[in-house]
Coordinates of C-alpha atoms and ligand atoms in Angstrom, one line a residue:
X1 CA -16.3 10.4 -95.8
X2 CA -15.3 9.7 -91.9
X3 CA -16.6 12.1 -89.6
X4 CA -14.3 14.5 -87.7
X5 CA -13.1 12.7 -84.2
X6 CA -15.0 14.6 -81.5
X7 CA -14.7 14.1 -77.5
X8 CA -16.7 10.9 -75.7
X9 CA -20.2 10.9 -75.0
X10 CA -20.2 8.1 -73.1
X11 CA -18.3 5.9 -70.6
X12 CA -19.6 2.5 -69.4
X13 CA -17.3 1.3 -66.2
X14 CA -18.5 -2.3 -65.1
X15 CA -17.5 -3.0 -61.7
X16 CA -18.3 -1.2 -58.3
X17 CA -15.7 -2.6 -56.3
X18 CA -12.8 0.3 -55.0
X19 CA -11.2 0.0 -58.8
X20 CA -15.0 1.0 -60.1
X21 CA -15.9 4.0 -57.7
X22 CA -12.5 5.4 -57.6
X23 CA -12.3 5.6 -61.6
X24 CA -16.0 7.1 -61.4
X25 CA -15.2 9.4 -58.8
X26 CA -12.0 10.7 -60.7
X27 CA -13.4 10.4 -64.3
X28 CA -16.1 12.5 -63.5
X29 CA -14.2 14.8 -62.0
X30 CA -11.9 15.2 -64.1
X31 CA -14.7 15.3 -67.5
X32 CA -17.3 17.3 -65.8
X33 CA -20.7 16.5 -67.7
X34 CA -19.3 16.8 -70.9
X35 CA -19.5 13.0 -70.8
X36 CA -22.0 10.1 -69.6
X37 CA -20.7 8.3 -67.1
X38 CA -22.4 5.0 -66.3
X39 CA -21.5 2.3 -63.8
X40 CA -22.7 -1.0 -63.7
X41 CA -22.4 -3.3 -60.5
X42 CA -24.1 -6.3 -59.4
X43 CA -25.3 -6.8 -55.3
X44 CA -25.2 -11.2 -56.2
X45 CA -21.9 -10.9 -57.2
X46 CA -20.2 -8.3 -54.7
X47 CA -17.1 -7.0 -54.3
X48 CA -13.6 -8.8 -53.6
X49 CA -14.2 -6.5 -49.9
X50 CA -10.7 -6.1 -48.4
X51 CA -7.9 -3.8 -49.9
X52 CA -7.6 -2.0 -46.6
X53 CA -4.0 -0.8 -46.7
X54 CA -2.5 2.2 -48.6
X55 CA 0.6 4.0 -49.3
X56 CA 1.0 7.9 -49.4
X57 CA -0.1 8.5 -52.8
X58 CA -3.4 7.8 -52.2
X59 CA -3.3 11.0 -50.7
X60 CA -2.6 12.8 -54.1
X61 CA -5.3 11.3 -54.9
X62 CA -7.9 12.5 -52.9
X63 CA -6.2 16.0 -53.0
X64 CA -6.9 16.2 -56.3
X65 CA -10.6 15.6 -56.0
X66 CA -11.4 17.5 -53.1
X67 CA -11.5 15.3 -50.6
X68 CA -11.0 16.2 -46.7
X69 CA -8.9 14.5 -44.6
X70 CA -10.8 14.0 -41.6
X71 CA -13.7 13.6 -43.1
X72 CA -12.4 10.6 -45.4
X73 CA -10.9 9.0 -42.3
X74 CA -14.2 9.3 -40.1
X75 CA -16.5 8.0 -42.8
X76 CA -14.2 4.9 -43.7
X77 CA -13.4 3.9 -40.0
X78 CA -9.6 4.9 -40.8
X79 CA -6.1 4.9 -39.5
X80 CA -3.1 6.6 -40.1
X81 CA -0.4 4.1 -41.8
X82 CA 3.0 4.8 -40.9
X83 CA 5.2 2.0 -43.0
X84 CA 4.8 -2.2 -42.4
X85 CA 6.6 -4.0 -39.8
X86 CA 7.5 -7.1 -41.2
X87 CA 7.9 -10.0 -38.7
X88 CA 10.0 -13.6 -39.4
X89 CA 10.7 -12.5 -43.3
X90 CA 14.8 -12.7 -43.1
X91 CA 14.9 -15.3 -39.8
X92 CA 12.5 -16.7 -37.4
X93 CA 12.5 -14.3 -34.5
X94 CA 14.0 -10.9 -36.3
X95 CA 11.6 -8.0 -37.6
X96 CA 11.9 -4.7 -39.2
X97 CA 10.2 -1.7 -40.3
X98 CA 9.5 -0.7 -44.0
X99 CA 9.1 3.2 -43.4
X100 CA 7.2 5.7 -44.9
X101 CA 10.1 8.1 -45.4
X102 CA 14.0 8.8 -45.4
X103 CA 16.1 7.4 -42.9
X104 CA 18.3 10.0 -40.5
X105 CA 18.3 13.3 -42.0
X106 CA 21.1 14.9 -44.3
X107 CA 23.8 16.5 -43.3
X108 CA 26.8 16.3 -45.8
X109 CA 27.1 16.2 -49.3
X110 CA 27.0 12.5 -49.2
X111 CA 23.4 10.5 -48.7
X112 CA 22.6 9.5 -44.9
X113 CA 22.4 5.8 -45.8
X114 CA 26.1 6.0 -47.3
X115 CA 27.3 7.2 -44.1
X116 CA 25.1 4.9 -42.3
X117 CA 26.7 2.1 -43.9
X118 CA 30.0 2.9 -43.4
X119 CA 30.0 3.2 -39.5
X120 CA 27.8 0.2 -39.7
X121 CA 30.4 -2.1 -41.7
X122 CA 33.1 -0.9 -39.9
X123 CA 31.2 -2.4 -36.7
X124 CA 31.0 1.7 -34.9
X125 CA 26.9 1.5 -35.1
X126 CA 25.0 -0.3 -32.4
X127 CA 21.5 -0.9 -33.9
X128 CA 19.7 -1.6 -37.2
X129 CA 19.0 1.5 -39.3
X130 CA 15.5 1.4 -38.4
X131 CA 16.9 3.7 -35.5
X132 CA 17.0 6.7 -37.8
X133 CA 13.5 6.0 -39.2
X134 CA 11.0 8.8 -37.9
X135 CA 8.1 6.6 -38.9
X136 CA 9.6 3.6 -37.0
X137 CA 10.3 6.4 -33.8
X138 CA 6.5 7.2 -34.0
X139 CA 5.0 3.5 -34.8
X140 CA 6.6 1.8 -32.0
X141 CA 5.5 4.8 -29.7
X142 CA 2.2 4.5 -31.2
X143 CA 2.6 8.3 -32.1
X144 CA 0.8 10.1 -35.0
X145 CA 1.3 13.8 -36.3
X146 CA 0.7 15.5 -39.5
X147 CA 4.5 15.7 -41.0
X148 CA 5.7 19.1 -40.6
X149 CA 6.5 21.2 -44.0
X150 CA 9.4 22.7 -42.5
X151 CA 12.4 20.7 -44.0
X152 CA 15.2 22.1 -41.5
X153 CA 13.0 19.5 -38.8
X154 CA 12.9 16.0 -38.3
X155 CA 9.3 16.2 -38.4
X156 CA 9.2 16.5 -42.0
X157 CA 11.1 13.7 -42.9
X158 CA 8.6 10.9 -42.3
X159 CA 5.3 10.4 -45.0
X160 CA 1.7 8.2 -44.2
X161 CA -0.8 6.8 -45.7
X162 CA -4.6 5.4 -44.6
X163 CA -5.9 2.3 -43.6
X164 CA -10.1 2.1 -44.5
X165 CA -12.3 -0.3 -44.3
X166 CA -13.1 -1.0 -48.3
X167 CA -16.6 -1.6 -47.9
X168 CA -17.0 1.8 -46.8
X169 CA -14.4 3.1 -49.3
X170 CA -16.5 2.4 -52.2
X171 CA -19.1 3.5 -50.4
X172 CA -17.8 6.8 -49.7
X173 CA -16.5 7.4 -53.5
X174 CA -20.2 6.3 -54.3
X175 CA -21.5 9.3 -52.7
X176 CA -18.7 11.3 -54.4
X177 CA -19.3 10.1 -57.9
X178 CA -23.6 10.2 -57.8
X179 CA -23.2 13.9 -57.0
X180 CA -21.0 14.8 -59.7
X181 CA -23.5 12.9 -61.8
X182 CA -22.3 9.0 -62.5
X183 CA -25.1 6.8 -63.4
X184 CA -25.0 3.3 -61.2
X185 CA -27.2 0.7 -62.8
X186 CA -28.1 -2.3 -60.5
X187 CA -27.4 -5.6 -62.6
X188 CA -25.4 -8.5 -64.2
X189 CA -23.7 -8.1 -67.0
X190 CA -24.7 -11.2 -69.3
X191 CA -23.4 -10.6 -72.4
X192 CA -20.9 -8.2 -74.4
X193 CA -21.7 -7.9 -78.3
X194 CA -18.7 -6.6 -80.3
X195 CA -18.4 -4.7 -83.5
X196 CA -18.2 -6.8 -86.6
X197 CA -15.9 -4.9 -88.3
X198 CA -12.8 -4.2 -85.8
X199 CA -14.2 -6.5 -82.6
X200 CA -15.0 -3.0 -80.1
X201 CA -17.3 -3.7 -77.1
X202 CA -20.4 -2.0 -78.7
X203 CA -22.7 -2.8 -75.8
X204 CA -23.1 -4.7 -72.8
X205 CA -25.9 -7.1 -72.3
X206 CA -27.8 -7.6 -68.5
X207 CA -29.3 -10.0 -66.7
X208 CA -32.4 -7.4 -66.4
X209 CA -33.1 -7.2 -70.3
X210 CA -31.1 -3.4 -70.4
X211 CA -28.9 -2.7 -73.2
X212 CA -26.0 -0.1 -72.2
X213 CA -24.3 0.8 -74.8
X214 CA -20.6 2.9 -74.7
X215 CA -17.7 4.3 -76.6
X216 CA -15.2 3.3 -74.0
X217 CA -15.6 0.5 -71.4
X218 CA -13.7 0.5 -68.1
X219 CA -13.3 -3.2 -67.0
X220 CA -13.5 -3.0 -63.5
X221 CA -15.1 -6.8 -62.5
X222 CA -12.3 -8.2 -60.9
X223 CA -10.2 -10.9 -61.3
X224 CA -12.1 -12.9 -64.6
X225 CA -11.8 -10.0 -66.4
X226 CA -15.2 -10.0 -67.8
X227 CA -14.6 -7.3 -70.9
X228 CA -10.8 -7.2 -70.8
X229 CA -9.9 -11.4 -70.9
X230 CA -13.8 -13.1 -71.2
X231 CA -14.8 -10.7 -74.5
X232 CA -11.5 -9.8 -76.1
X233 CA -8.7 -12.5 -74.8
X234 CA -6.4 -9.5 -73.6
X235 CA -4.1 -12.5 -72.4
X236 CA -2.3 -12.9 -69.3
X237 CA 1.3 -13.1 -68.1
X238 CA 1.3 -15.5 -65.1
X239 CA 4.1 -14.4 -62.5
X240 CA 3.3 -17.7 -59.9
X241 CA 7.0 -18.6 -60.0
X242 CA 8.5 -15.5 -58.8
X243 CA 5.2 -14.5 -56.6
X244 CA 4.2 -18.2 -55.8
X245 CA 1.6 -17.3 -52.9
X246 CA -2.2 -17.9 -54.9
X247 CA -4.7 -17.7 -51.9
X248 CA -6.1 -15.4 -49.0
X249 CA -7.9 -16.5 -46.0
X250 CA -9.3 -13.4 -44.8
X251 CA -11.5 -12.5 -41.6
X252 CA -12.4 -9.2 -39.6
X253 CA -11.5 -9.7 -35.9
X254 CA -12.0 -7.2 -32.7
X255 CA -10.1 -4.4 -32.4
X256 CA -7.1 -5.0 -30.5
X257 CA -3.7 -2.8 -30.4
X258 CA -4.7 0.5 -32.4
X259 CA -0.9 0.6 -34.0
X260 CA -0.4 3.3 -36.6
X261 CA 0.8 0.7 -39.0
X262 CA 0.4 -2.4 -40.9
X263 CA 2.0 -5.9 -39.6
X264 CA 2.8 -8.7 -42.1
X265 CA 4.6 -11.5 -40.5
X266 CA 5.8 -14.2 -42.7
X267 CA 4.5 -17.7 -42.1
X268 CA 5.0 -21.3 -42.7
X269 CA 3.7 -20.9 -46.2
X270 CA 3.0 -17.3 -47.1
X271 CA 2.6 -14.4 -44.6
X272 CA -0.1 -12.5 -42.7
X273 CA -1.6 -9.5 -42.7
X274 CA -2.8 -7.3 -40.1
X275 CA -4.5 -4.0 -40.5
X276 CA -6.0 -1.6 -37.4
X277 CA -9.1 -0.2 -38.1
X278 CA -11.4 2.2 -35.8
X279 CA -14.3 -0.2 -35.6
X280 CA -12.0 -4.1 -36.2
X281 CA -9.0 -5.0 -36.8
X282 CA -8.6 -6.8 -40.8
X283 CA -6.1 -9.9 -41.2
X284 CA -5.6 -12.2 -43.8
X285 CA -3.0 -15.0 -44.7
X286 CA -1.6 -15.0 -47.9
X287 CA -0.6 -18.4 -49.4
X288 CA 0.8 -20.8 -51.8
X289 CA -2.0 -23.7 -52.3
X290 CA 0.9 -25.8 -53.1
X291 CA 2.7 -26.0 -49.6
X292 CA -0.9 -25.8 -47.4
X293 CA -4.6 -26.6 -47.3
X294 CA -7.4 -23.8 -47.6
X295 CA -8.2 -25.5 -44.0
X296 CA -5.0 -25.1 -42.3
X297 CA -4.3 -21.8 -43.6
X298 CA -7.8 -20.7 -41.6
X299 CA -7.2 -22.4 -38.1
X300 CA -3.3 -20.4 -38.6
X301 CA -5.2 -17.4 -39.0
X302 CA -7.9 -18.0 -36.4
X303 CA -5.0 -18.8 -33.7
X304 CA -2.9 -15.6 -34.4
X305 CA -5.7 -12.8 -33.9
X306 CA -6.0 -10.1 -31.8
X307 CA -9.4 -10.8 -30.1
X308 CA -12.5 -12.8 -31.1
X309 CA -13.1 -13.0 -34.9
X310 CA -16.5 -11.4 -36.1
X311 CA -17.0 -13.2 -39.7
X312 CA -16.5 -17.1 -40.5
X313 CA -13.3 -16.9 -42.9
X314 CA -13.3 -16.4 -46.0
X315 CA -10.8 -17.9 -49.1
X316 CA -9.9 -15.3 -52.2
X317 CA -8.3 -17.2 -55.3
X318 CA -5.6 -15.5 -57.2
X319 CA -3.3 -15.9 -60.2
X320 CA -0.1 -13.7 -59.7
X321 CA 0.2 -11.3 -62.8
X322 CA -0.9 -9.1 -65.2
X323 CA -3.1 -8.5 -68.1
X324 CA -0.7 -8.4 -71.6
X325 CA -2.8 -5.5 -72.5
X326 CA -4.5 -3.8 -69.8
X327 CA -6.2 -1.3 -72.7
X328 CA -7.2 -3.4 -75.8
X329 CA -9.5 -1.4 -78.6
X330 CA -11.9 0.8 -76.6
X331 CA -11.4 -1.3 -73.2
X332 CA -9.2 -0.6 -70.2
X333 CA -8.9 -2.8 -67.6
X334 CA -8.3 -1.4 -64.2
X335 CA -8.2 -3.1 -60.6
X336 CA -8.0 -6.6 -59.9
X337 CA -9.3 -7.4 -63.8
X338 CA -5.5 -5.6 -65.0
X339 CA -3.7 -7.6 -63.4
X340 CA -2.4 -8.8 -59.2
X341 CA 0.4 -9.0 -57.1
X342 CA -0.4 -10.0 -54.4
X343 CA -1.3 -7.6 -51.2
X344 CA 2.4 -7.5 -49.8
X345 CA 3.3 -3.8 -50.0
X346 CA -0.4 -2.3 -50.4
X347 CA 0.1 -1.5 -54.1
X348 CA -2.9 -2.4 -55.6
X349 CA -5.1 0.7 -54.5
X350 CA -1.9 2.4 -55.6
X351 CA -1.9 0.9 -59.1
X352 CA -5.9 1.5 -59.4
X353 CA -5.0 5.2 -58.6
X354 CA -2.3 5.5 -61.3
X355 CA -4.0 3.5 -63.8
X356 CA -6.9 6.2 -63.8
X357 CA -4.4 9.4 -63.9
X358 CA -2.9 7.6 -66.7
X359 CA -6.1 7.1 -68.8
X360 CA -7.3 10.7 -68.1
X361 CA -3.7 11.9 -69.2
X362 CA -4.4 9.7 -72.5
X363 CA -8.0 9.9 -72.7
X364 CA -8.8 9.3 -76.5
X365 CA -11.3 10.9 -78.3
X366 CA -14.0 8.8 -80.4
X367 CA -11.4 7.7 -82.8
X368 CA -9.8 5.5 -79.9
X369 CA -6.5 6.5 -81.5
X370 CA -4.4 3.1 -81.5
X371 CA -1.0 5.2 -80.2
X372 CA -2.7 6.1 -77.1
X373 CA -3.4 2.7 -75.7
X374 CA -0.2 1.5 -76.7
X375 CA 1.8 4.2 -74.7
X376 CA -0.8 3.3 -72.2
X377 CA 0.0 -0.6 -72.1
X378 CA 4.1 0.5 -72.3
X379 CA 3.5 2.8 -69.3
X380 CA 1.9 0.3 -67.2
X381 CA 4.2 -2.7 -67.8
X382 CA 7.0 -0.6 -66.5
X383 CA 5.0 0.1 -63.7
X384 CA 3.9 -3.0 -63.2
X385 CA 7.3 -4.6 -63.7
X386 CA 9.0 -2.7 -61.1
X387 CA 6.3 -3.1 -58.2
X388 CA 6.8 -6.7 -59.4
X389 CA 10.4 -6.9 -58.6
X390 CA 10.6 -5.0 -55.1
X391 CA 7.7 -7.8 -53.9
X392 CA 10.1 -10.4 -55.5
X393 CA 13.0 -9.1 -53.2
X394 CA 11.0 -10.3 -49.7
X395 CA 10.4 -13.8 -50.9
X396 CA 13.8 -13.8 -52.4
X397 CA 16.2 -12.3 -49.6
X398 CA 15.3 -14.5 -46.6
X399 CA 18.1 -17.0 -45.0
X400 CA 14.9 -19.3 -43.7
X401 CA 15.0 -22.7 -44.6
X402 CA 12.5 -24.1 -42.1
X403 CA 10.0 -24.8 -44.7
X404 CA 9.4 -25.8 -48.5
X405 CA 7.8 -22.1 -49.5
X406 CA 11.0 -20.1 -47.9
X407 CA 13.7 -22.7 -49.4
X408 CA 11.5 -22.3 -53.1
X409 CA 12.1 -18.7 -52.5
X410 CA 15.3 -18.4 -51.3
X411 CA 16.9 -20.6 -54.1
X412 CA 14.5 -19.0 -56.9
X413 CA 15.6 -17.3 -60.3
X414 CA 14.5 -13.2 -60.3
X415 CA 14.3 -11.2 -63.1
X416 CA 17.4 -9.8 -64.3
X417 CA 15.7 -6.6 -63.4
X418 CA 16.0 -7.5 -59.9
X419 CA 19.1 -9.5 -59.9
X420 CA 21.3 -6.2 -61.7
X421 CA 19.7 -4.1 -58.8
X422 CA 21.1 -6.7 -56.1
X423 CA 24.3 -6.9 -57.7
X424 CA 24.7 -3.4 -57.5
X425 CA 24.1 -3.2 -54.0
X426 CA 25.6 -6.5 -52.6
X427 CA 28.7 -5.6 -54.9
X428 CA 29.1 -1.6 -54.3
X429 CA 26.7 -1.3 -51.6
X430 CA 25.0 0.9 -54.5
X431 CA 21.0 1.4 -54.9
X432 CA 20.1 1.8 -59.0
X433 CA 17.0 3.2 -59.3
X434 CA 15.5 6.0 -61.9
X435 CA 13.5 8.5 -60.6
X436 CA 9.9 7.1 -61.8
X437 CA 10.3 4.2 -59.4
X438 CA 7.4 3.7 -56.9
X439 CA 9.4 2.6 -54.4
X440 CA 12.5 4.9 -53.5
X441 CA 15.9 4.1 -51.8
X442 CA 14.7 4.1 -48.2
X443 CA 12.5 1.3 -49.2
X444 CA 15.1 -1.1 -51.4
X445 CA 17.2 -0.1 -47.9
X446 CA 14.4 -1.2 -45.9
X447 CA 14.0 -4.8 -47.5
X448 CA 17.8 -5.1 -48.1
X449 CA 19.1 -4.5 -44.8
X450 CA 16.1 -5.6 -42.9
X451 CA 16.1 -9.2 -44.6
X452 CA 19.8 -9.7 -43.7
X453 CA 21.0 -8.5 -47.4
X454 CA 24.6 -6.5 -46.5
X455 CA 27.2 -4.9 -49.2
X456 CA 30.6 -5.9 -49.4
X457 CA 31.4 -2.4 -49.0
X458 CA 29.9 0.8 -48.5
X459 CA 29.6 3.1 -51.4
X460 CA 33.4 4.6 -52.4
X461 CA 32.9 8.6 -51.8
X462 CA 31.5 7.8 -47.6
X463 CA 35.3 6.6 -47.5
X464 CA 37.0 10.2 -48.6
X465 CA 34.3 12.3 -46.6
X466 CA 37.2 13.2 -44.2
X467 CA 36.5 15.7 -41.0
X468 CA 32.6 14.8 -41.2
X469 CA 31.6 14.6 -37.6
X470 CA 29.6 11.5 -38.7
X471 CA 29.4 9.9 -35.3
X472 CA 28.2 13.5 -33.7
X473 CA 25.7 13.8 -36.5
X474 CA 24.2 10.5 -35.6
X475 CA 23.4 11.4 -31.9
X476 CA 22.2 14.6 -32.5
X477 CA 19.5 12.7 -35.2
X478 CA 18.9 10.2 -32.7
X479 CA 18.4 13.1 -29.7
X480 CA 15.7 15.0 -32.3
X481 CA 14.2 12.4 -32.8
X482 CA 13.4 11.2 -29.7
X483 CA 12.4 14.9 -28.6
X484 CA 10.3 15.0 -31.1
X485 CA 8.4 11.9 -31.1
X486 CA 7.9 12.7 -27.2
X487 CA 5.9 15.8 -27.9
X488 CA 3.5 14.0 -30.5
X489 CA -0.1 12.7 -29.7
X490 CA -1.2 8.7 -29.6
X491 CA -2.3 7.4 -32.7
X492 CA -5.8 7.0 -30.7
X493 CA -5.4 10.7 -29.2
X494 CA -5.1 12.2 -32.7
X495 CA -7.8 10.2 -34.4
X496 CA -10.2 10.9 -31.1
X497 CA -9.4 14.7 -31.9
X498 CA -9.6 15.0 -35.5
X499 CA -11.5 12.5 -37.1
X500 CA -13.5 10.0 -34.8
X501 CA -16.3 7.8 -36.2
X502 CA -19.3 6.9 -35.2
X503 CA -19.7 3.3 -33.8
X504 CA -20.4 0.8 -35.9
X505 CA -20.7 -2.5 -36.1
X506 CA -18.1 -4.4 -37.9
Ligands
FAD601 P1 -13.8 -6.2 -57.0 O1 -13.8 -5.7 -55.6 O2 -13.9 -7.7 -57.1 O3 -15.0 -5.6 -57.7 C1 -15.6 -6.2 -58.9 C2 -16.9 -5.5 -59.2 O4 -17.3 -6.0 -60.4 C3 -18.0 -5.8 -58.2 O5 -18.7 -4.7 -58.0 C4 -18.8 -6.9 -58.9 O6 -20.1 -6.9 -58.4 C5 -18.7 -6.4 -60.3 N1 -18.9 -7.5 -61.3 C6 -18.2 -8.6 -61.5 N2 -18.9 -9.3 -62.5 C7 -20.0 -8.6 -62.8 C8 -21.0 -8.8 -63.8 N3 -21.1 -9.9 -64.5 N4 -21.9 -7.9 -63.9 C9 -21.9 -6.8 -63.1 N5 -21.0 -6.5 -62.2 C10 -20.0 -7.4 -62.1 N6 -5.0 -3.6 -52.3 C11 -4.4 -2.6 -51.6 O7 -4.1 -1.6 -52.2 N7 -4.1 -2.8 -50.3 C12 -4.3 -3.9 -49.6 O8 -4.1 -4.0 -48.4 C13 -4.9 -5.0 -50.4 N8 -5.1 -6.2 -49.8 C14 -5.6 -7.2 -50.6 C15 -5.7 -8.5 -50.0 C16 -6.2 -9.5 -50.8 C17 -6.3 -10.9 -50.2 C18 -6.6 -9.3 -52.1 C19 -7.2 -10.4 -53.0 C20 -6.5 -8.0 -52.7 C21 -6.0 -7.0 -51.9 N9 -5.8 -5.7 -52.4 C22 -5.2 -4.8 -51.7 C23 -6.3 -5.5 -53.8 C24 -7.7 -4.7 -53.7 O9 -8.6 -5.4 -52.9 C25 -8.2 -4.4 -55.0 O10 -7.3 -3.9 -55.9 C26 -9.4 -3.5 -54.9 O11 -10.3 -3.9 -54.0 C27 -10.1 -3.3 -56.3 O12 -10.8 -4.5 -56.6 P2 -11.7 -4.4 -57.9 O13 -12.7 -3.3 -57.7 O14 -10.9 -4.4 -59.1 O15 -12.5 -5.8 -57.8

């Protein structure tokens, strides 16, 4: 007779990079000690150490653990993120802003960007729509406020996120997790013994002679995978020819401009990032290995930094992509060993974040029923499919053609995902999204517009909106904005107020 199915005794996560210590952080707090949580990391091996940039869910997430605001920011050398400019990614020499919010505000029965578009096409608008951006208002100002909840304002139409430093991330959801009683073992995971009879991890083997033994594994090692591909040949879909770029050179440089944003600018071969922190400033260049050297790449880096670097660099090896199953028998991958896409848009935190809320929503009980990891794996591809295809629109929608990486792009195949979403809007000036989408209209706008992508037309109903005072409308968006920007604290200002750390150094 099989015994009744009764709740998990124990959870073995392996990993303590940001994917480990955030899923030990919310699994415990979510199972209380009902459960064993045990994580196992190894010092040799260390962490992947950047994944600096965030988008405003992460804030969700530390809302639902408890977590203060000020005190996160102070203890991980933060900043407030406000959207990414991105430099040089239509044409050499044009940037725009990728905003953390709506554009304008609205005031008919017909969207903002509808309107927008009209006067815009008909050649009555004098500026790109990064104009009516709040977050672009504040982030060239260098401005940072707390949004307001009032919706009747133009101060609550604008989000944010954090930059950290990830070191000090993991560091802090350490503390977090040890007091809420996770287990961290110190060691290298050597070997993984399965189950005879239906291949389950049973136990993982270290370096130090310990045994740990689980009911369900969280894969959190990184990119090889160690449980998820190296045990049980999860299997991987390679996405190098839509996101070609397989390399980072990253290094830590001296604080310079304390913008309340993230900068990518787009490069000969890839782009780079740059990312202000309280204590340094973090850049990297992200790159396809096919159109430059690991060599070059660094001295491109080294020559476009803010002040003096304070690390040699340092080279990261990717694989564009994503696990086939991200949960396979009693294993779920989550963080870099599910799957990457490349830092472009900050969604990897993002995906780390939902992949947990997702497994504690489905978290099985000892008879690891089968249906839950398969809505699990369904879940995730979606999610993973359409992050996939709004990265795929900023290598795609460029008009350079001054080197081999931006003609590749430019002349690439997309998904038919992506390619019905630009027909839509190059056609009808129309943005198709469901509701579930990461990434809203303001952002497809964003990219679109801000990459040289214009509609034939603008969508049909702006036409028949007769007697709206459009023109009127605009100023007086433009006017509240710019009052209210005015009245708003420096980025430094507010962070010296609220949530200064200590000096470190970097
Ligand atoms: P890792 O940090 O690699 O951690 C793996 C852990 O597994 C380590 O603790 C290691 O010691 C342990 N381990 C491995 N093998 C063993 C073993 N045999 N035994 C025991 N332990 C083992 N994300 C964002 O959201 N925003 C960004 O701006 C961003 N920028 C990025 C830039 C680059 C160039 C790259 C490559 C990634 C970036 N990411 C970003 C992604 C982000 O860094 C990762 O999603 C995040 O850090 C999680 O990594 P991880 O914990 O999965 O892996």
């Amino acid at each position: 007779m099989t015994s009744a199915p009764a709740p998990l005794n124990t959870i073995v996560i392996v990993g303590g990079g940001s994917a480990g210590w955030m899923t030990a952080a919310a699994l415990s707090h979510a199972v209380g000690n009902t459960c064993k949580i045990t994580l196992i990391e190894s010092e040799a091996i260390g962490t992947v150490g950047v994944g600096e940039a965030t988008i405003p869910p992460i804030r969700h997430f530390n809302q639902r653990l408890g977590i203060d605001e000020t005190t996160f920011v102070r203890e991980t050398q933060g900043s407030y993120k406000l959207g990414i400019e991105f430099v040089d990614w239509g044409k050499l020499g044009h940037s725009y802003f990728h905003p953390f919010g709506q554009y304008g505000a609205e005031f008919d029965q017909v969207p903002f960007y509808h309107h927008w578009m009209r006067e815009h096409l008909a050649g009555r608008t004098d500026g790109p729509i990064d104009d009516f951006s709040m977050c672009w208002a504040m982030a060239k100002a260098g401005k940072f406020a707390h949004p307001s909840p009032d919706r009747r304002l133009i101060q609550s139409t604008f989000d944010y996120a954090y930059h950290f430093d990830a070191g000090l991330y993991a560091a802090f959801l350490r503390r977090f997790a040890e007091a809420r009683g996770v287990t961290r073992i110190e060691g290298k995971v050597v070997d993984t013994a399965l189950r005879a009879e239906d291949g389950f991890i049973q136990a993982v083997a270290l370096d130090n002679g310990m045994r740990i033994e689980g009911e369900l594994f969280i894969d959190c090692s990184g990119f090889r995978g160690l449980l998820i591909e190296e045990a049980l040949g999860a299997g991987y879909d390679n996405w190098q020819h839509w996101l070609p770029c397989d390399r980072a050179v990253a290094v830590p440089c001296e604080r310079g401009d304390f913008t309340p944003y993230t900068r990518s600018t787009a490069r000969e071969a890839g782009w780079q990032w740059r990312i202000p922190l309280q204590h340094r400033t973090g850049n990297g260049y992200v790159h396809c290995s096919e159109f430059i050297s690991e060599d070059e790449a660094a001295a491109t880096l080294l020559s476009n930094l803010d002040g003096k670097a304070l690390a040699d660099p340092r080279t990261l090896r990717f694989v564009t992509g994503k696990r086939r199953k991200f949960w396979d028998r009693n294993c779920v991958a989550i963080g870099l060993s599910a799957g990457f896409m490349e830092p472009l848009e900050s969604t990897s935190l993002h995906l780390i974040q939902y992949a947990i809320l997702r497994l504690i929503a489905l978290l099985p009980d000892n008879s690891m029923s089968p249906l839950l990891a398969r809505e699990y794996n369904a879940q995730t591809t979606l999610e993973y499919e359409r992050i996939r295809d709004f990265l795929i629109l900023h290598y795609k929608a460029t008009e350079r053609q001054d080197s081999d990486l931006w003609r590749y792009c430019a002349a690439m195949p997309v998904p038919d995902s992506l390619q019905y979403k630009i027909d839509h809007f190059r056609t009808n000036g129309m943005l198709v999204a469901d509701e579930r989408e990461l990434f809203a209209n303001p952002s497809w706008i964003a990219v679109y517009l801000g990459q040289g992508m214009l509609p034939a037309r603008a969508p049909a109903l702006a036409h028949m909106r007769e007697g709206v005072p459009v023109a009127e409308r605009l100023a007086q968006i433009r006017t509240a904005m710019q009052e209210a920007v005015a009245a708003m604290p420096s980025h430094d200002a507010f962070i010296a107020r609220h949530c200064a750390a200590p000096p470190i150094a970097a």
